[in-house]
PDB file of C-alpha atoms in Angstrom:
ATOM      1  CA  UNK A   1      10.110  69.774 -36.517  1.00 45.00           C
ATOM      2  CA  UNK A   2      13.173  67.025 -36.075  1.00 48.00           C
ATOM      3  CA  UNK A   3      12.754  64.141 -33.282  1.00 49.00           C
ATOM      4  CA  UNK A   4       8.807  64.626 -33.158  1.00 47.00           C
ATOM      5  CA  UNK A   5       7.166  61.739 -32.172  1.00 48.00           C
ATOM      6  CA  UNK A   6       4.648  60.500 -34.698  1.00 49.00           C
ATOM      7  CA  UNK A   7       2.757  57.188 -34.528  1.00 47.00           C
ATOM      8  CA  UNK A   8       3.747  54.784 -37.061  1.00 49.00           C
ATOM      9  CA  UNK A   9       1.075  53.883 -39.201  1.00 51.00           C
ATOM     10  CA  UNK A  10       0.877  50.117 -41.171  1.00 51.00           C
ATOM     11  CA  UNK A  11      -1.534  49.682 -44.245  1.00 55.00           C
ATOM     12  CA  UNK A  12      -4.608  49.630 -42.402  1.00 54.00           C
ATOM     13  CA  UNK A  13      -3.857  52.442 -40.002  1.00 52.00           C
ATOM     14  CA  UNK A  14      -1.835  52.739 -36.578  1.00 52.00           C
ATOM     15  CA  UNK A  15      -0.965  49.156 -35.451  1.00 53.00           C
ATOM     16  CA  UNK A  16      -3.154  47.951 -32.443  1.00 49.00           C
ATOM     17  CA  UNK A  17      -2.275  45.140 -29.767  1.00 48.00           C
ATOM     18  CA  UNK A  18      -5.452  42.975 -28.970  1.00 48.00           C
ATOM     19  CA  UNK A  19      -5.638  40.719 -26.538  1.00 52.00           C
ATOM     20  CA  UNK A  20      -7.480  37.265 -27.159  1.00 46.00           C
ATOM     21  CA  UNK A  21      -8.469  35.716 -29.939  1.00 49.00           C
ATOM     22  CA  UNK A  22     -10.039  37.829 -33.184  1.00 50.00           C
ATOM     23  CA  UNK A  23     -12.214  37.153 -35.450  1.00 53.00           C
ATOM     24  CA  UNK A  24     -15.462  35.944 -35.905  1.00 53.00           C
ATOM     25  CA  UNK A  25     -15.277  31.933 -36.426  1.00 52.00           C
ATOM     26  CA  UNK A  26     -17.041  29.784 -34.115  1.00 56.00           C
ATOM     27  CA  UNK A  27     -16.028  29.699 -30.469  1.00 53.00           C
ATOM     28  CA  UNK A  28     -13.888  26.752 -29.834  1.00 54.00           C
ATOM     29  CA  UNK A  29     -14.682  24.395 -26.929  1.00 53.00           C
ATOM     30  CA  UNK A  30     -12.834  24.994 -23.552  1.00 54.00           C
ATOM     31  CA  UNK A  31     -10.382  22.225 -22.953  1.00 53.00           C
ATOM     32  CA  UNK A  32     -10.773  21.124 -19.318  1.00 53.00           C
ATOM     33  CA  UNK A  33      -7.564  22.519 -17.166  1.00 50.00           C
ATOM     34  CA  UNK A  34      -5.690  19.594 -15.785  1.00 50.00           C
ATOM     35  CA  UNK A  35      -6.035  18.660 -12.298  1.00 54.00           C
ATOM     36  CA  UNK A  36      -3.061  20.413 -10.536  1.00 49.00           C
ATOM     37  CA  UNK A  37      -2.544  19.361  -7.017  1.00 49.00           C
ATOM     38  CA  UNK A  38       0.125  21.130  -5.204  1.00 51.00           C
ATOM     39  CA  UNK A  39       1.605  20.264  -1.775  1.00 56.00           C
ATOM     40  CA  UNK A  40       2.820  23.036   1.077  1.00 58.00           C
ATOM     41  CA  UNK A  41       6.075  24.319   0.288  1.00 69.00           C
ATOM     42  CA  UNK A  42       9.040  23.351   2.145  1.00 87.00           C
ATOM     43  CA  UNK A  43      10.852  25.780   4.348  1.00 94.00           C
ATOM     44  CA  UNK A  44      14.100  25.949   6.443  1.00 97.00           C
ATOM     45  CA  UNK A  45      13.949  27.637   9.285  1.00 98.00           C
ATOM     46  CA  UNK A  46      17.459  29.774   9.957  1.00 98.00           C
ATOM     47  CA  UNK A  47      17.891  31.583  13.414  1.00 98.00           C
ATOM     48  CA  UNK A  48      19.857  34.826  13.088  1.00 98.00           C
ATOM     49  CA  UNK A  49      21.223  34.180  16.606  1.00 97.00           C
ATOM     50  CA  UNK A  50      21.389  31.934  18.832  1.00 96.00           C
ATOM     51  CA  UNK A  51      17.850  30.798  20.746  1.00 96.00           C
ATOM     52  CA  UNK A  52      15.703  32.783  18.300  1.00 97.00           C
ATOM     53  CA  UNK A  53      13.256  29.624  18.536  1.00 96.00           C
ATOM     54  CA  UNK A  54      13.913  27.315  15.119  1.00 97.00           C
ATOM     55  CA  UNK A  55      13.789  24.225  16.728  1.00 96.00           C
ATOM     56  CA  UNK A  56      10.341  25.452  18.432  1.00 96.00           C
ATOM     57  CA  UNK A  57       8.892  26.468  15.324  1.00 96.00           C
ATOM     58  CA  UNK A  58      10.163  23.548  13.271  1.00 95.00           C
ATOM     59  CA  UNK A  59       8.419  21.394  15.909  1.00 94.00           C
ATOM     60  CA  UNK A  60       5.266  23.306  15.758  1.00 94.00           C
ATOM     61  CA  UNK A  61       5.222  24.387  11.846  1.00 94.00           C
ATOM     62  CA  UNK A  62       7.025  21.537  10.491  1.00 93.00           C
ATOM     63  CA  UNK A  63       9.789  22.309   8.236  1.00 94.00           C
ATOM     64  CA  UNK A  64      13.658  21.756   8.668  1.00 96.00           C
ATOM     65  CA  UNK A  65      15.512  22.928  11.497  1.00 97.00           C
ATOM     66  CA  UNK A  66      18.714  24.612   9.694  1.00 97.00           C
ATOM     67  CA  UNK A  67      19.851  25.900  13.401  1.00 97.00           C
ATOM     68  CA  UNK A  68      22.310  28.825  12.620  1.00 97.00           C
ATOM     69  CA  UNK A  69      23.422  27.377   9.199  1.00 97.00           C
ATOM     70  CA  UNK A  70      22.396  27.423   5.720  1.00 97.00           C
ATOM     71  CA  UNK A  71      19.973  25.173   4.506  1.00 97.00           C
ATOM     72  CA  UNK A  72      22.032  22.662   1.854  1.00 95.00           C
ATOM     73  CA  UNK A  73      19.257  22.223  -1.201  1.00 94.00           C
ATOM     74  CA  UNK A  74      22.055  19.754  -2.608  1.00 93.00           C
ATOM     75  CA  UNK A  75      21.732  17.807   0.272  1.00 94.00           C
ATOM     76  CA  UNK A  76      17.513  17.669   0.094  1.00 93.00           C
ATOM     77  CA  UNK A  77      17.161  20.661   2.347  1.00 95.00           C
ATOM     78  CA  UNK A  78      14.889  23.241   1.270  1.00 96.00           C
ATOM     79  CA  UNK A  79      16.125  26.345  -0.351  1.00 95.00           C
ATOM     80  CA  UNK A  80      13.057  28.424   0.998  1.00 96.00           C
ATOM     81  CA  UNK A  81      14.293  30.136   3.834  1.00 97.00           C
ATOM     82  CA  UNK A  82      12.468  31.731   6.769  1.00 98.00           C
ATOM     83  CA  UNK A  83      14.529  33.715   9.397  1.00 98.00           C
ATOM     84  CA  UNK A  84      14.248  33.425  12.781  1.00 98.00           C
ATOM     85  CA  UNK A  85      14.650  36.555  15.478  1.00 98.00           C
ATOM     86  CA  UNK A  86      13.445  37.197  18.880  1.00 98.00           C
ATOM     87  CA  UNK A  87      11.853  40.771  19.562  1.00 98.00           C
ATOM     88  CA  UNK A  88      14.703  42.216  21.775  1.00 98.00           C
ATOM     89  CA  UNK A  89      17.422  44.547  20.008  1.00 98.00           C
ATOM     90  CA  UNK A  90      20.337  41.944  19.707  1.00 98.00           C
ATOM     91  CA  UNK A  91      17.610  39.977  18.215  1.00 98.00           C
ATOM     92  CA  UNK A  92      16.282  42.407  15.950  1.00 98.00           C
ATOM     93  CA  UNK A  93      19.766  43.612  14.838  1.00 98.00           C
ATOM     94  CA  UNK A  94      20.808  40.178  14.132  1.00 98.00           C
ATOM     95  CA  UNK A  95      17.663  39.732  11.704  1.00 98.00           C
ATOM     96  CA  UNK A  96      18.554  43.338   9.785  1.00 98.00           C
ATOM     97  CA  UNK A  97      22.240  41.944   9.291  1.00 97.00           C
ATOM     98  CA  UNK A  98      21.249  38.722   7.810  1.00 97.00           C
ATOM     99  CA  UNK A  99      18.240  40.164   5.425  1.00 97.00           C
ATOM    100  CA  UNK A 100      21.263  42.549   4.148  1.00 96.00           C
ATOM    101  CA  UNK A 101      23.348  39.917   3.605  1.00 96.00           C
ATOM    102  CA  UNK A 102      20.724  38.448   1.108  1.00 95.00           C
ATOM    103  CA  UNK A 103      19.950  41.960  -0.222  1.00 94.00           C
ATOM    104  CA  UNK A 104      23.600  42.444  -0.994  1.00 95.00           C
ATOM    105  CA  UNK A 105      23.723  38.785  -2.449  1.00 94.00           C
ATOM    106  CA  UNK A 106      26.103  37.211  -0.177  1.00 95.00           C
ATOM    107  CA  UNK A 107      23.770  34.299   0.563  1.00 95.00           C
ATOM    108  CA  UNK A 108      24.684  31.176  -0.826  1.00 95.00           C
ATOM    109  CA  UNK A 109      23.553  31.150  -4.187  1.00 93.00           C
ATOM    110  CA  UNK A 110      20.111  28.969  -5.008  1.00 93.00           C
ATOM    111  CA  UNK A 111      18.286  29.976  -1.240  1.00 96.00           C
ATOM    112  CA  UNK A 112      15.336  31.834  -1.374  1.00 94.00           C
ATOM    113  CA  UNK A 113      14.489  34.539   1.354  1.00 96.00           C
ATOM    114  CA  UNK A 114      10.366  34.256   2.000  1.00 96.00           C
ATOM    115  CA  UNK A 115      10.101  35.788   4.806  1.00 97.00           C
ATOM    116  CA  UNK A 116      11.248  36.982   8.450  1.00 98.00           C
ATOM    117  CA  UNK A 117       9.675  35.393  11.824  1.00 98.00           C
ATOM    118  CA  UNK A 118       9.779  37.032  14.763  1.00 98.00           C
ATOM    119  CA  UNK A 119       9.483  35.260  18.261  1.00 98.00           C
ATOM    120  CA  UNK A 120       8.271  37.573  21.420  1.00 97.00           C
ATOM    121  CA  UNK A 121      11.235  37.656  24.047  1.00 96.00           C
ATOM    122  CA  UNK A 122       9.062  38.579  26.701  1.00 96.00           C
ATOM    123  CA  UNK A 123       4.791  38.671  27.088  1.00 95.00           C
ATOM    124  CA  UNK A 124       3.406  42.513  26.655  1.00 94.00           C
ATOM    125  CA  UNK A 125       3.761  45.224  24.403  1.00 94.00           C
ATOM    126  CA  UNK A 126       6.998  46.030  22.719  1.00 95.00           C
ATOM    127  CA  UNK A 127       8.997  49.358  23.389  1.00 97.00           C
ATOM    128  CA  UNK A 128       8.201  51.880  21.195  1.00 97.00           C
ATOM    129  CA  UNK A 129      11.763  51.746  19.700  1.00 97.00           C
ATOM    130  CA  UNK A 130      11.510  47.866  19.022  1.00 98.00           C
ATOM    131  CA  UNK A 131       8.253  48.365  16.847  1.00 97.00           C
ATOM    132  CA  UNK A 132       9.627  51.267  15.044  1.00 98.00           C
ATOM    133  CA  UNK A 133      13.104  48.719  14.541  1.00 97.00           C
ATOM    134  CA  UNK A 134      10.265  46.103  13.261  1.00 98.00           C
ATOM    135  CA  UNK A 135       8.251  48.602  10.926  1.00 97.00           C
ATOM    136  CA  UNK A 136      11.777  49.265   9.318  1.00 97.00           C
ATOM    137  CA  UNK A 137      12.736  45.320   8.437  1.00 97.00           C
ATOM    138  CA  UNK A 138       9.042  45.243   7.464  1.00 97.00           C
ATOM    139  CA  UNK A 139       9.327  47.822   4.802  1.00 96.00           C
ATOM    140  CA  UNK A 140      11.996  45.341   3.255  1.00 95.00           C
ATOM    141  CA  UNK A 141      10.230  41.882   3.749  1.00 97.00           C
ATOM    142  CA  UNK A 142       7.387  39.918   4.872  1.00 97.00           C
ATOM    143  CA  UNK A 143       7.233  39.734   8.682  1.00 98.00           C
ATOM    144  CA  UNK A 144       5.141  37.074  10.984  1.00 98.00           C
ATOM    145  CA  UNK A 145       4.852  37.690  14.302  1.00 97.00           C
ATOM    146  CA  UNK A 146       4.835  34.613  17.012  1.00 97.00           C
ATOM    147  CA  UNK A 147       3.678  36.130  20.368  1.00 97.00           C
ATOM    148  CA  UNK A 148       4.759  34.744  23.648  1.00 95.00           C
ATOM    149  CA  UNK A 149       3.601  31.345  24.523  1.00 95.00           C
ATOM    150  CA  UNK A 150       4.171  30.184  27.966  1.00 94.00           C
ATOM    151  CA  UNK A 151       3.549  26.285  27.204  1.00 94.00           C
ATOM    152  CA  UNK A 152       6.395  26.606  24.652  1.00 94.00           C
ATOM    153  CA  UNK A 153       8.956  27.526  27.251  1.00 90.00           C
ATOM    154  CA  UNK A 154       7.904  24.155  29.269  1.00 92.00           C
ATOM    155  CA  UNK A 155       8.108  22.465  26.318  1.00 92.00           C
ATOM    156  CA  UNK A 156       4.551  21.822  25.828  1.00 93.00           C
ATOM    157  CA  UNK A 157       4.390  21.997  21.696  1.00 93.00           C
ATOM    158  CA  UNK A 158       1.822  19.713  20.596  1.00 89.00           C
ATOM    159  CA  UNK A 159      -1.178  21.834  21.316  1.00 86.00           C
ATOM    160  CA  UNK A 160      -2.271  24.343  18.431  1.00 87.00           C
ATOM    161  CA  UNK A 161      -0.542  27.354  17.599  1.00 91.00           C
ATOM    162  CA  UNK A 162      -1.687  30.511  18.621  1.00 93.00           C
ATOM    163  CA  UNK A 163      -4.492  32.269  16.707  1.00 93.00           C
ATOM    164  CA  UNK A 164      -1.966  35.554  16.370  1.00 94.00           C
ATOM    165  CA  UNK A 165      -0.035  32.666  14.155  1.00 95.00           C
ATOM    166  CA  UNK A 166      -2.772  31.707  11.224  1.00 94.00           C
ATOM    167  CA  UNK A 167      -1.107  33.718   8.874  1.00 95.00           C
ATOM    168  CA  UNK A 168       2.440  31.654   9.510  1.00 95.00           C
ATOM    169  CA  UNK A 169       0.540  28.408   9.724  1.00 93.00           C
ATOM    170  CA  UNK A 170      -1.097  29.223   6.060  1.00 92.00           C
ATOM    171  CA  UNK A 171       2.546  29.946   4.742  1.00 93.00           C
ATOM    172  CA  UNK A 172       4.021  26.886   6.163  1.00 91.00           C
ATOM    173  CA  UNK A 173       1.081  24.773   5.368  1.00 88.00           C
ATOM    174  CA  UNK A 174      -0.003  23.144   9.391  1.00 78.00           C
ATOM    175  CA  UNK A 175      -2.995  24.798   9.472  1.00 63.00           C
ATOM    176  CA  UNK A 176      -6.344  24.739   7.633  1.00 43.00           C
ATOM    177  CA  UNK A 177      -7.372  28.338   6.524  1.00 42.00           C
ATOM    178  CA  UNK A 178     -11.101  27.499   7.880  1.00 40.00           C
ATOM    179  CA  UNK A 179     -10.627  25.692  10.889  1.00 41.00           C
ATOM    180  CA  UNK A 180      -7.032  27.287  12.224  1.00 44.00           C
ATOM    181  CA  UNK A 181      -6.273  23.406  12.915  1.00 46.00           C
ATOM    182  CA  UNK A 182      -3.432  21.909  12.170  1.00 49.00           C
ATOM    183  CA  UNK A 183      -3.313  19.930   8.835  1.00 49.00           C
ATOM    184  CA  UNK A 184      -2.138  16.190   8.971  1.00 44.00           C
ATOM    185  CA  UNK A 185       1.693  15.760   8.506  1.00 44.00           C
TER     186      UNK A 185
END
């Protein structure tokens, strides 16, 4: 039969791949792994539209506030990007457009899109059509949600981030996972 796939056998039978050490020699003593210390990854908060909240987020969570500009790694700014937008219709449109910019390879070279951060545009639940649009964005990239924080409206940014921001705090390295308190800067 032509084209039939027959397994190839070497001199000792079929070729087998074995993972790990082979043989009955003496076990080798394990070398201690070198201590590696990692610092939190540096992020640039990039607004997808005016009033997105990058300045507030950079103040609360740390990182570089790039505003509506792309960060410039060649000038020491972080290459890791967190896109920021509000949860209203225009904000979600701007976020979707900017995510597509990365998807099409039209963002400046060397930038990494790490996640999208959506900041509540008002207190309370989102209308269903906006929640559905967020699900579409979540199907493409990680999305972190920031609730409405009344104290932030009045400029009170020195308190701990809301509990709902715990995952964002872990991502940015500003809260300790055990306590939820701010890590020293």
